Amino acid sequence: MAQEVTVVAKEKAESRAVGLRFAKIDAFAKVTAESEYGPDIELPGMLVGKILRSPFPHAKILRIDTSKAKSLPGVRAVLTGDDIPVKYTFNYAERQTGTKIVEEGKSEESALRGLMPPPRADKYPLARGKVLFVGDEMAAVAAIDEDTALRALSLIEVEYEPLPALFDPEDALKPGAPLIHEDFKDNMAAHLKGDWGDVEKAFKESDQIFEDSFSTQHQHQACLETHGCVCKWDVDGSLTMWSGVQTPHTIRLEFSKVLGIPESKIRLVSKWVGGAFGSKNELEPFMIICAQLAKTARAPVSLILTREEEFAASGCRHPYKVTVRTGLKKTGEIQAREVKFVVDKGAYMAQGAAVAFFAICYPSASLYKPKAVRFDAKIVYTNKQPPSAYRGFGNPQATFAIESQMDMIAERLGLDPVKFRILNANRPGDITAHGFRMPKSTGLIECIERATKAINWYEKKANRVPNRGLGLACLIHSTGERGAYGDIEGSSCTLKVNDDGSATLFVGTQDLGTGAWTVLAQICSEELGVRFEDIKVIGGDSDLPAFDLGAYASRSTFTGGNAVRIAAVKMKEQIFSLASELLGVPESELDIKNSEVFSKNKPGVKTSLYNVAKYAYYGAGKPKNLITTGIFDTPSTLMDPETGMWKEPGPSIAYTFACHAVEVEVNPETGKVKVLEIAAAHDVGKVINPTTAEGQIEGAALHGLGYAISEDLRIDRGVTVVKDFRDYFIPRASDMPKIDVIFVEMNDPNGPFGAKGIAEPALVPVAPAVANAVYDATRARVRNLPLTAEKVLGEMMRTKK
Amino acid sequence: MAQEVTVVAKEKAESRAVGLRFAKIDAFAKVTAESEYGPDIELPGMLVGKILRSPFPHAKILRIDTSKAKSLPGVRAVLTGDDIPVKYTFNYAERQTGTKIVEEGKSEESALRGLMPPPRADKYPLARGKVLFVGDEMAAVAAIDEDTALRALSLIEVEYEPLPALFDPEDALKPGAPLIHEDFKDNMAAHLKGDWGDVEKAFKESDQIFEDSFSTQHQHQACLETHGCVCKWDVDGSLTMWSGVQTPHTIRLEFSKVLGIPESKIRLVSKWVGGAFGSKNELEPFMIICAQLAKTARAPVSLILTREEEFAASGCRHPYKVTVRTGLKKTGEIQAREVKFVVDKGAYMAQGAAVAFFAICYPSASLYKPKAVRFDAKIVYTNKQPPSAYRGFGNPQATFAIESQMDMIAERLGLDPVKFRILNANRPGDITAHGFRMPKSTGLIECIERATKAINWYEKKANRVPNRGLGLACLIHSTGERGAYGDIEGSSCTLKVNDDGSATLFVGTQDLGTGAWTVLAQICSEELGVRFEDIKVIGGDSDLPAFDLGAYASRSTFTGGNAVRIAAVKMKEQIFSLASELLGVPESELDIKNSEVFSKNKPGVKTSLYNVAKYAYYGAGKPKNLITTGIFDTPSTLMDPETGMWKEPGPSIAYTFACHAVEVEVNPETGKVKVLEIAAAHDVGKVINPTTAEGQIEGAALHGLGYAISEDLRIDRGVTVVKDFRDYFIPRASDMPKIDVIFVEMNDPNGPFGAKGIAEPALVPVAPAVANAVYDATRARVRNLPLTAEKVLGEMMRTKK
């Protein structure tokens, strides 16, 4: 299924690790069900926690009576809003943590000053005064078993006064609309607005200007493991939480503010994660509730969301209304671009502004090269469940609009959509309107060429089959993102060579099932020269001697991998120093491969790493330390708050590029879209492990296919009507089209062995590529995701009229 | 109760940590029973393991039939000797691990060449062919519960042919005695024999020569937590063992040889230890059996010894027969000493030779300063349970003999026993007959002076009370001991400053309940300037980024403490570098105290460590690593195998000295000894925590009191008749005499803040001091421990005749 451009055979013979198809290091534990996920934790005396949720989209709470619930035998704690009277920012409270804030005791102006709103607290863990969406957390209980907990929930009496509710962000913006949060006077959670470059001039210099509008739906992460946690307080007042999350260190940072205890008094254990995709990025209300239940009940509490709660009150992707206005020269060069977003934020802010800003910075301003960019993003409260971070982080919504419009423009101007994109593609060294420098590893054009070649683009175009069509779409995505949490984009690790010459790697990097730890072990093996199978990775615990901002923004391989590489380089110095004593040759003459240290000059002068380790631990006669640390912070930059622009290189120093070319067949009777083939060409830099990289791309492409044609978390007048997987249509294995994974290995000079990010990208270009292919097959341009049979057929009928 | 010479008030005001009486960091967890000891571990599907033990002291195994046991429902594994056919050295297999061994594939000559025998395998985990003591491991089962396991044991049929058994080492040495191990032709497990200095000449130059003989009994560690472990094999073929032990890293090293898997495939978790005292120092047969049961049953197995098994088949102190021959000048100066030991080794070798060698090197050759020393130690197999390492490690047996004889000699020569000891005491800079250099911190004379003063020695001697007597005895003990495991006497740790400015210390050092981790946290606090309460210590896990040989030889504070101090010094460099950026002053101008960094020159220029940490983690804009490591190896030396002598400074570079002066009252009718007061003056270097140090000394003194007068693990014709605490008389709280703890803080230049070892010493001088006091009260010289009423009365009656 996959095509590779990497040549690894030679290296394999030398047992080097990068580029080889090792099985994931957690494969055995997972297939034998030895991997213990959050809900599998059993602690003595552990209680079951349950949450009572609002049945109204918007209502005043007139009265809560928990007395009956409290007196039910077996109930150990009942909480309402007044028990946790901490209003918090739900998610990105600490995003702007710089020392200056702390020093001066006031909120520092944002690194995105003038653009990003300061974080404002808008959420109580349990509602106080009002409920704002169907599913809003109202009360909670901890009891000796699930039945008792559910019975206790049913005994909590709440008297509501329903209030007029808002379900459409444009309704919410109308003057006189009811207010969802009284302190947000126009229901506007945030408004990002600005120009990069001389937008007026750029539009004036355009020969043609096109404006088109698009919209996208709620999509849900639909992780196999629902959200949940186990909380236990220790006698010293510290909290341990077991929960599968993406960001143990930053969740703990936010948690400490809410709980009012130091960060280090919270230990977050997250060894196994049953899917995340952005939904396990942040401190969630259920975590705070569970911690408080455990504190009140003086016992460990397990709180696991049901599938119904998971769909109705956790995660999901922000729906966008997008208007793109593009000015071009007759010959096709893009001059100016304006994007307008209206974002359905639901009841609470979470990362709404950050997600919108990413959509502005990347697809809108960086995928091609407009000379000037204007943006206007309204993030609007509604009485619906609040969307979260989600694989792609705003990129899928905007790329759907932009890449759909690119095809529409190409047709209007009579341009070949492939050549039109190549014409406007960024090249190495280009600087965007907002100051991002395109690195040496910029391979977008190569991706376009490779994807269209793989799918036989021109041949198929020349030999058209009825009801079939071809489409393509491109992508740019960051590899990490400076500014998410203060002025850092870093990761650290500790490396130990054990007394048997094996290595243990303590990492801050999370592995969400992506293979991140496998890749880190390969990087360690490659750099250190230790056999891959002799490396043990220990991670997923905030108490380890390691730190990482989290597994988001496709950053783990790049940032964590560089940290590992640095630790390995330092370790080699130690090893060579010891081996030099043992072998009697200078350190400079030594190399290590396959756990054997040898002289590069004198054949046969060698010793095993086992011997070196034994010497260090038991024989050297003086201190020899086989523990090293590695820390890496990308040399990226924050936006200059004065200009709103970046100085080189920008918030990410490496970018992943991709082009997907797809072929679809549309049933002319029903409008049903069948994707026949996806040629996915990805410039991900050096591929550390082709198998896991293919897995990421294939999985993400299928994930994107769901976004394109079937997934829709329908919310009807505030009620999430999707309750389980019978209602929510993620693609199944049988829906899998042929996927050609094509690696364009534009090795990045800053990446570990040239690697760049890989996790999110392949989801993004699928929907516009499919929409473009459907148009190619049918002349029906669907501007609203997903491309259900009904919508495609409707558009086909409208077009035929 | 305690007298202190430390002045800490001034330091307390500055929140420095060394010398302050902090509560143990594990106190809360222990008093609330949150601390989970080995037997408290519960794993899903865990089985119960039980061992069938030999009822004969010496017998041939003619037949074993396990078929009935195997067919009992609920039985998952039944093992006999043939299932683990690995003969191993029981204990100190890897003591001589140097790289050369590994490189050349042959056993390197011992560092104690010519003296210590090479390690020889003499033990199967489960007996094969013969059983050698009552309690020897014969077979084992794992079953779904304890009842089933016990029933299965009863169904194992064994046919024995009893053989003549040996219970006295002198019988075992007689020509023609039956052989216990066929490959040890004279039942001699080891024979250490040698001279340091010109012994013949030194005796010739003596005016008087005295020879006296003594003997000591079996004492048992009687830990509140019996031995036990839980073993679980992971799907990747690695073993995790939970067991309270003193030496996770070195046990794992030995375990790997027996199991034939790499060291790092064994994880040993030992967070809590319910008493050890040397008995949890080594890889024990029950651990190997448990691991094999878990492997065979494919399920975790818990194997916990009963109290009866604990007394009959684990640990205990070697009984010694000691003959001391001492040559002196008329004026009292010791010229020559010869010691002869006959050690009852029981059925297996374990650490018998090392224990005897310690008794030779320290009390025999170093407590006073004979110019020449001759030793002859016969370590002899008998058909009894094999003694183990035990607090003091040979020192109690030899010191009882030597210090008893010192009083006997003083009386014969008409010398004051106090002045006689001071005359012969080592002073700073002295070199012993075998080459140990007495360090600057040698405070034996001060201890003698302080102890006798505290008990009003001369006043009481002048105003004698009938039936009361005074006695004293001195001690020298090592602080760590190079040569136990190859050429190393080291420890390492990793230190992390967290994002809230607190610190986490990952240590290899074990805390056996001694307060070792509390002391390490204090050393870290003192050196790093971080508040004590902000330091978390994580230890007791071989998978941590830290290493330590183990908690034995009174080495933890010295070796682990120095490692911590080194890590803290490195961390301060990182902190000052960051704070220098924040505060705009040079690093050299900065200091840190109480978690605040400040300019030493400019008052008011300061910032909290919280701010520095936040800056490092979120604001510095470039990599800043707050993880450091510390490794320390004492600059001690191995014996020169050519000369059998040490070059300076010797195997330990710091020594603990003590003098105990005791007052006893002896019931003239019954001979019952009541100890009224112990004045315990200890030169332990700088006292890091007076409360835990007093606890060590008070506990050890009471422990020594049990050795002196009541504890005797009676073994009658091979059968340990002590079954539980009704039969074994450890002192109770009500037996506690007045104990004056006197710290003589001879700060050692190599110790962390001057600290030396403290754990073992106070046990050692109690027995001879009591024996001397009993003589002073009654003229009855008891030469055989313990000083039971029967023995004292018998000796009194003999003396009166």
CSV table of N, CA, C and O in Angstrom, one decimal, chain A residues 32 34 97 99 102-103 232 235 252-253 257 262-264 482 487-488 496 499-500 502 506 536 543-547 607 610-611 614-615 617-618 621 624-625 627 629 631, chain B residues 32 34 97 99 102-103 232 235 252-253 257 262-264 482 487-488 496 499-500 502 506 536 543-546 607 610-611 614-615 617-618 621 624-625 627 629 631:
chain,number,residue,atom,x,y,z
A,32,THR,N,-1.9,-8.0,24.1
A,32,THR,CA,-2.2,-8.9,25.1
A,32,THR,C,-3.0,-8.3,26.2
A,32,THR,O,-3.2,-8.9,27.3
A,34,GLU,N,-2.4,-6.2,28.3
A,34,GLU,CA,-1.6,-5.9,29.6
A,34,GLU,C,-1.6,-4.4,29.8
A,34,GLU,O,-1.2,-4.0,30.9
A,97,THR,N,2.0,32.2,30.5
A,97,THR,CA,2.8,32.3,31.7
A,97,THR,C,4.3,32.6,31.3
A,97,THR,O,5.0,31.9,30.7
A,99,THR,N,7.7,34.8,33.0
A,99,THR,CA,8.1,35.2,34.3
A,99,THR,C,7.6,36.6,34.7
A,99,THR,O,7.3,36.9,35.9
A,102,VAL,N,4.5,36.7,36.7
A,102,VAL,CA,4.7,36.3,38.0
A,102,VAL,C,5.4,37.4,38.9
A,102,VAL,O,5.0,37.7,40.0
A,103,GLU,N,6.4,37.9,38.3
A,103,GLU,CA,7.2,38.9,39.0
A,103,GLU,C,6.4,40.1,39.4
A,103,GLU,O,6.4,40.6,40.5
A,232,LYS,N,-6.7,10.4,43.6
A,232,LYS,CA,-6.4,10.0,45.0
A,232,LYS,C,-5.6,11.0,45.7
A,232,LYS,O,-4.6,11.5,45.2
A,235,VAL,N,-1.8,11.5,52.0
A,235,VAL,CA,-1.8,12.1,53.4
A,235,VAL,C,-1.0,13.4,53.4
A,235,VAL,O,-1.3,14.2,54.3
A,252,ARG,N,-1.3,19.8,34.7
A,252,ARG,CA,-1.0,19.9,36.1
A,252,ARG,C,-0.8,21.4,36.5
A,252,ARG,O,-1.2,21.8,37.6
A,253,LEU,N,-0.2,22.1,35.6
A,253,LEU,CA,0.0,23.6,35.8
A,253,LEU,C,-1.4,24.3,36.0
A,253,LEU,O,-1.5,25.1,36.9
A,257,LYS,N,-3.6,25.8,39.8
A,257,LYS,CA,-4.3,27.1,40.0
A,257,LYS,C,-5.7,26.9,40.5
A,257,LYS,O,-6.1,27.6,41.5
A,262,PRO,N,0.6,23.7,45.0
A,262,PRO,CA,1.7,23.8,44.1
A,262,PRO,C,1.6,22.8,43.0
A,262,PRO,O,1.1,21.7,43.2
A,263,GLU,N,2.2,23.1,41.8
A,263,GLU,CA,2.2,22.1,40.7
A,263,GLU,C,2.7,20.8,41.1
A,263,GLU,O,2.2,19.7,40.7
A,264,SER,N,3.8,20.8,41.9
A,264,SER,CA,4.5,19.5,42.2
A,264,SER,C,3.7,18.7,43.2
A,264,SER,O,4.0,17.5,43.4
A,482,ARG,N,5.5,27.8,18.9
A,482,ARG,CA,5.9,28.6,20.0
A,482,ARG,C,4.8,29.6,20.4
A,482,ARG,O,4.1,30.2,19.5
A,487,ASP,N,7.1,31.6,26.4
A,487,ASP,CA,8.1,31.7,25.4
A,487,ASP,C,9.0,30.4,25.4
A,487,ASP,O,10.1,30.4,25.9
A,488,ILE,N,8.3,29.3,25.0
A,488,ILE,CA,9.0,28.0,25.0
A,488,ILE,C,8.4,27.1,24.0
A,488,ILE,O,7.2,27.2,23.7
A,496,LYS,N,19.6,7.1,30.9
A,496,LYS,CA,20.4,6.3,31.8
A,496,LYS,C,20.9,5.1,31.1
A,496,LYS,O,20.1,4.4,30.4
A,499,ASP,N,23.4,-0.9,34.1
A,499,ASP,CA,24.6,-1.7,34.4
A,499,ASP,C,24.8,-2.9,33.5
A,499,ASP,O,25.8,-3.6,33.5
A,500,ASP,N,23.8,-3.2,32.6
A,500,ASP,CA,23.9,-4.2,31.6
A,500,ASP,C,24.1,-3.6,30.2
A,500,ASP,O,24.0,-4.4,29.2
A,502,SER,N,22.1,-1.7,28.7
A,502,SER,CA,20.9,-1.2,28.1
A,502,SER,C,20.6,0.2,28.5
A,502,SER,O,21.3,0.8,29.3
A,506,PHE,N,13.8,8.4,30.1
A,506,PHE,CA,12.7,9.0,30.8
A,506,PHE,C,12.3,10.2,30.0
A,506,PHE,O,13.0,11.2,29.9
A,536,LYS,N,14.5,1.0,26.9
A,536,LYS,CA,13.2,1.1,27.5
A,536,LYS,C,12.8,2.5,27.7
A,536,LYS,O,13.6,3.3,28.2
A,543,ASP,N,5.9,13.1,37.4
A,543,ASP,CA,6.9,13.0,38.4
A,543,ASP,C,8.3,12.5,37.9
A,543,ASP,O,9.2,12.3,38.6
A,544,LEU,N,8.4,12.3,36.6
A,544,LEU,CA,9.6,11.8,36.0
A,544,LEU,C,10.6,13.0,35.8
A,544,LEU,O,10.2,14.1,35.8
A,545,PRO,N,11.9,12.7,35.7
A,545,PRO,CA,12.9,13.7,35.5
A,545,PRO,C,12.9,14.1,34.0
A,545,PRO,O,13.8,13.8,33.3
A,546,ALA,N,11.8,14.7,33.6
A,546,ALA,CA,11.6,15.1,32.2
A,546,ALA,C,10.4,16.1,32.1
A,546,ALA,O,9.6,16.1,33.0
A,547,PHE,N,10.4,16.8,31.0
A,547,PHE,CA,9.3,17.8,30.9
A,547,PHE,C,9.0,17.9,29.4
A,547,PHE,O,9.8,17.8,28.6
A,607,THR,N,35.0,-3.1,22.4
A,607,THR,CA,34.5,-3.7,23.6
A,607,THR,C,33.0,-3.5,23.6
A,607,THR,O,32.5,-2.6,23.0
A,610,TYR,N,28.1,-3.5,27.3
A,610,TYR,CA,27.9,-4.2,28.5
A,610,TYR,C,29.2,-4.1,29.4
A,610,TYR,O,29.1,-3.7,30.6
A,611,ASN,N,30.3,-4.3,28.7
A,611,ASN,CA,31.6,-4.2,29.5
A,611,ASN,C,31.8,-2.7,30.0
A,611,ASN,O,32.3,-2.5,31.1
A,614,LYS,N,29.6,-2.2,32.9
A,614,LYS,CA,30.1,-2.9,34.1
A,614,LYS,C,31.3,-2.1,34.7
A,614,LYS,O,31.4,-2.0,35.9
A,615,TYR,N,32.1,-1.7,33.8
A,615,TYR,CA,33.3,-0.9,34.3
A,615,TYR,C,32.9,0.3,35.0
A,615,TYR,O,33.3,0.7,36.1
A,617,TYR,N,30.0,1.0,36.5
A,617,TYR,CA,29.3,0.8,37.7
A,617,TYR,C,30.1,0.1,38.8
A,617,TYR,O,29.9,0.3,39.9
A,618,TYR,N,31.0,-0.8,38.3
A,618,TYR,CA,31.7,-1.6,39.4
A,618,TYR,C,33.2,-1.6,39.3
A,618,TYR,O,33.8,-2.2,40.2
A,621,GLY,N,36.8,2.6,39.6
A,621,GLY,CA,37.6,3.2,40.7
A,621,GLY,C,37.4,4.6,40.9
A,621,GLY,O,38.1,5.2,41.8
A,624,LYS,N,31.8,7.6,37.8
A,624,LYS,CA,31.5,7.6,36.3
A,624,LYS,C,30.0,7.7,36.2
A,624,LYS,O,29.3,6.7,36.7
A,625,ASN,N,29.5,8.7,35.6
A,625,ASN,CA,28.1,8.9,35.6
A,625,ASN,C,27.5,8.5,34.3
A,625,ASN,O,27.8,9.0,33.2
A,627,ILE,N,24.3,8.8,33.6
A,627,ILE,CA,23.0,9.5,33.5
A,627,ILE,C,23.2,10.8,32.8
A,627,ILE,O,24.0,11.6,33.3
A,629,THR,N,21.1,14.2,30.6
A,629,THR,CA,19.8,14.9,30.3
A,629,THR,C,19.9,15.6,29.0
A,629,THR,O,21.0,16.0,28.6
A,631,ILE,N,17.8,18.6,26.8
A,631,ILE,CA,16.7,19.6,26.7
A,631,ILE,C,16.8,20.3,25.4
A,631,ILE,O,17.9,20.6,24.9
B,32,THR,N,-0.5,6.8,59.2
B,32,THR,CA,-1.8,6.7,58.7
B,32,THR,C,-1.9,5.3,57.9
B,32,THR,O,-3.0,5.1,57.3
B,34,GLU,N,-0.8,4.4,55.3
B,34,GLU,CA,-0.8,4.6,53.8
B,34,GLU,C,0.3,3.9,53.1
B,34,GLU,O,0.3,3.7,51.9
B,97,THR,N,32.8,-8.2,40.7
B,97,THR,CA,32.5,-7.8,39.3
B,97,THR,C,33.4,-6.6,38.9
B,97,THR,O,33.2,-5.5,39.4
B,99,THR,N,35.4,-5.1,35.3
B,99,THR,CA,35.3,-5.3,33.9
B,99,THR,C,36.2,-6.4,33.4
B,99,THR,O,35.9,-7.1,32.5
B,102,VAL,N,34.7,-9.7,33.1
B,102,VAL,CA,33.8,-9.8,32.0
B,102,VAL,C,34.6,-9.9,30.7
B,102,VAL,O,34.3,-10.8,29.8
B,103,GLU,N,35.6,-9.1,30.6
B,103,GLU,CA,36.4,-9.0,29.3
B,103,GLU,C,37.0,-10.4,29.0
B,103,GLU,O,37.0,-10.9,27.9
B,232,LYS,N,6.0,-10.6,39.2
B,232,LYS,CA,5.2,-10.5,38.1
B,232,LYS,C,6.0,-10.4,36.8
B,232,LYS,O,6.9,-9.6,36.7
B,235,VAL,N,4.8,-9.1,29.6
B,235,VAL,CA,4.8,-9.7,28.3
B,235,VAL,C,6.1,-9.6,27.5
B,235,VAL,O,6.3,-10.4,26.6
B,252,ARG,N,19.4,-7.1,42.1
B,252,ARG,CA,19.0,-7.3,40.7
B,252,ARG,C,20.1,-7.8,39.8
B,252,ARG,O,20.0,-8.7,38.9
B,253,LEU,N,21.3,-7.4,40.2
B,253,LEU,CA,22.5,-7.9,39.5
B,253,LEU,C,22.7,-9.4,39.7
B,253,LEU,O,23.0,-10.1,38.8
B,257,LYS,N,21.9,-13.0,37.0
B,257,LYS,CA,22.7,-14.2,36.7
B,257,LYS,C,21.9,-15.5,36.9
B,257,LYS,O,22.0,-16.4,36.1
B,262,PRO,N,19.0,-10.1,31.2
B,262,PRO,CA,19.8,-8.9,31.6
B,262,PRO,C,19.3,-8.2,32.8
B,262,PRO,O,18.1,-8.3,33.2
B,263,GLU,N,20.2,-7.5,33.5
B,263,GLU,CA,19.8,-6.8,34.7
B,263,GLU,C,18.6,-5.9,34.5
B,263,GLU,O,17.8,-5.8,35.4
B,264,SER,N,18.6,-5.2,33.4
B,264,SER,CA,17.6,-4.2,33.2
B,264,SER,C,16.2,-4.8,32.9
B,264,SER,O,15.2,-4.1,32.9
B,482,ARG,N,34.7,-0.1,50.7
B,482,ARG,CA,35.1,-0.4,49.3
B,482,ARG,C,35.5,-1.8,49.2
B,482,ARG,O,36.1,-2.4,50.1
B,487,ASP,N,35.4,-2.4,42.4
B,487,ASP,CA,36.1,-1.2,42.8
B,487,ASP,C,35.2,0.0,42.8
B,487,ASP,O,35.4,0.9,42.0
B,488,ILE,N,34.3,0.0,43.7
B,488,ILE,CA,33.3,1.1,43.8
B,488,ILE,C,32.8,1.3,45.2
B,488,ILE,O,32.7,0.3,45.9
B,496,LYS,N,15.7,17.2,40.1
B,496,LYS,CA,14.9,18.0,39.2
B,496,LYS,C,14.3,19.2,40.0
B,496,LYS,O,13.7,19.0,41.1
B,499,ASP,N,8.5,23.0,38.0
B,499,ASP,CA,8.0,24.3,37.5
B,499,ASP,C,7.4,25.2,38.6
B,499,ASP,O,7.1,26.3,38.3
B,500,ASP,N,7.3,24.6,39.8
B,500,ASP,CA,6.8,25.5,40.9
B,500,ASP,C,8.0,25.8,41.9
B,500,ASP,O,7.8,26.3,43.0
B,502,SER,N,9.8,23.7,43.5
B,502,SER,CA,10.1,22.6,44.4
B,502,SER,C,11.1,21.7,43.7
B,502,SER,O,11.4,21.8,42.5
B,506,PHE,N,15.6,12.0,42.9
B,506,PHE,CA,15.5,10.6,42.5
B,506,PHE,C,16.7,9.9,43.1
B,506,PHE,O,17.8,10.2,42.6
B,536,LYS,N,10.8,16.5,47.4
B,536,LYS,CA,10.1,15.2,47.4
B,536,LYS,C,11.2,14.2,47.0
B,536,LYS,O,12.0,14.4,46.1
B,543,ASP,N,14.4,1.1,38.6
B,543,ASP,CA,14.2,1.7,37.3
B,543,ASP,C,14.3,3.2,37.3
B,543,ASP,O,14.1,3.9,36.4
B,544,LEU,N,14.7,3.8,38.5
B,544,LEU,CA,14.9,5.2,38.5
B,544,LEU,C,16.3,5.7,38.0
B,544,LEU,O,17.2,4.8,37.9
B,545,PRO,N,16.4,6.9,37.6
B,545,PRO,CA,17.7,7.4,37.1
B,545,PRO,C,18.6,7.7,38.3
B,545,PRO,O,19.0,8.8,38.6
B,546,ALA,N,19.0,6.6,38.9
B,546,ALA,CA,19.9,6.7,40.1
B,546,ALA,C,20.4,5.3,40.4
B,546,ALA,O,19.9,4.3,39.9
B,607,THR,N,14.7,37.2,43.9
B,607,THR,CA,13.5,36.7,43.2
B,607,THR,C,13.3,35.3,43.8
B,607,THR,O,14.2,34.7,44.3
B,610,TYR,N,10.4,30.0,42.7
B,610,TYR,CA,9.2,29.8,41.9
B,610,TYR,C,9.4,30.6,40.6
B,610,TYR,O,9.1,30.1,39.5
B,611,ASN,N,9.8,31.9,40.7
B,611,ASN,CA,9.9,32.7,39.5
B,611,ASN,C,11.0,32.2,38.6
B,611,ASN,O,10.8,32.1,37.4
B,614,LYS,N,9.6,29.2,36.8
B,614,LYS,CA,8.6,29.5,35.8
B,614,LYS,C,9.4,30.1,34.6
B,614,LYS,O,9.0,29.8,33.4
B,615,TYR,N,10.4,30.9,34.9
B,615,TYR,CA,11.2,31.5,33.8
B,615,TYR,C,11.9,30.4,33.0
B,615,TYR,O,11.8,30.3,31.7
B,617,TYR,N,11.0,27.2,32.7
B,617,TYR,CA,10.1,26.3,32.0
B,617,TYR,C,9.3,27.0,30.9
B,617,TYR,O,8.9,26.4,29.9
B,618,TYR,N,9.0,28.3,31.2
B,618,TYR,CA,8.0,28.9,30.3
B,618,TYR,C,8.5,30.3,29.7
B,618,TYR,O,7.8,30.8,28.8
B,621,GLY,N,13.0,31.5,26.7
B,621,GLY,CA,13.2,31.7,25.3
B,621,GLY,C,14.4,30.8,24.7
B,621,GLY,O,14.7,30.9,23.6
B,624,LYS,N,16.8,25.7,29.0
B,624,LYS,CA,17.3,25.8,30.3
B,624,LYS,C,16.9,24.5,31.1
B,624,LYS,O,15.7,24.2,31.2
B,625,ASN,N,17.9,23.8,31.5
B,625,ASN,CA,17.6,22.5,32.1
B,625,ASN,C,17.7,22.6,33.6
B,625,ASN,O,18.7,22.9,34.1
B,627,ILE,N,17.4,19.8,35.4
B,627,ILE,CA,17.6,18.5,35.8
B,627,ILE,C,19.1,18.3,35.9
B,627,ILE,O,19.8,18.5,34.9
B,629,THR,N,22.5,15.7,37.7
B,629,THR,CA,22.7,14.4,38.3
B,629,THR,C,23.9,14.6,39.3
B,629,THR,O,24.7,15.5,39.1
B,631,ILE,N,26.9,12.1,41.2
B,631,ILE,CA,27.5,10.8,41.4
B,631,ILE,C,28.7,11.0,42.4
B,631,ILE,O,29.5,12.0,42.2
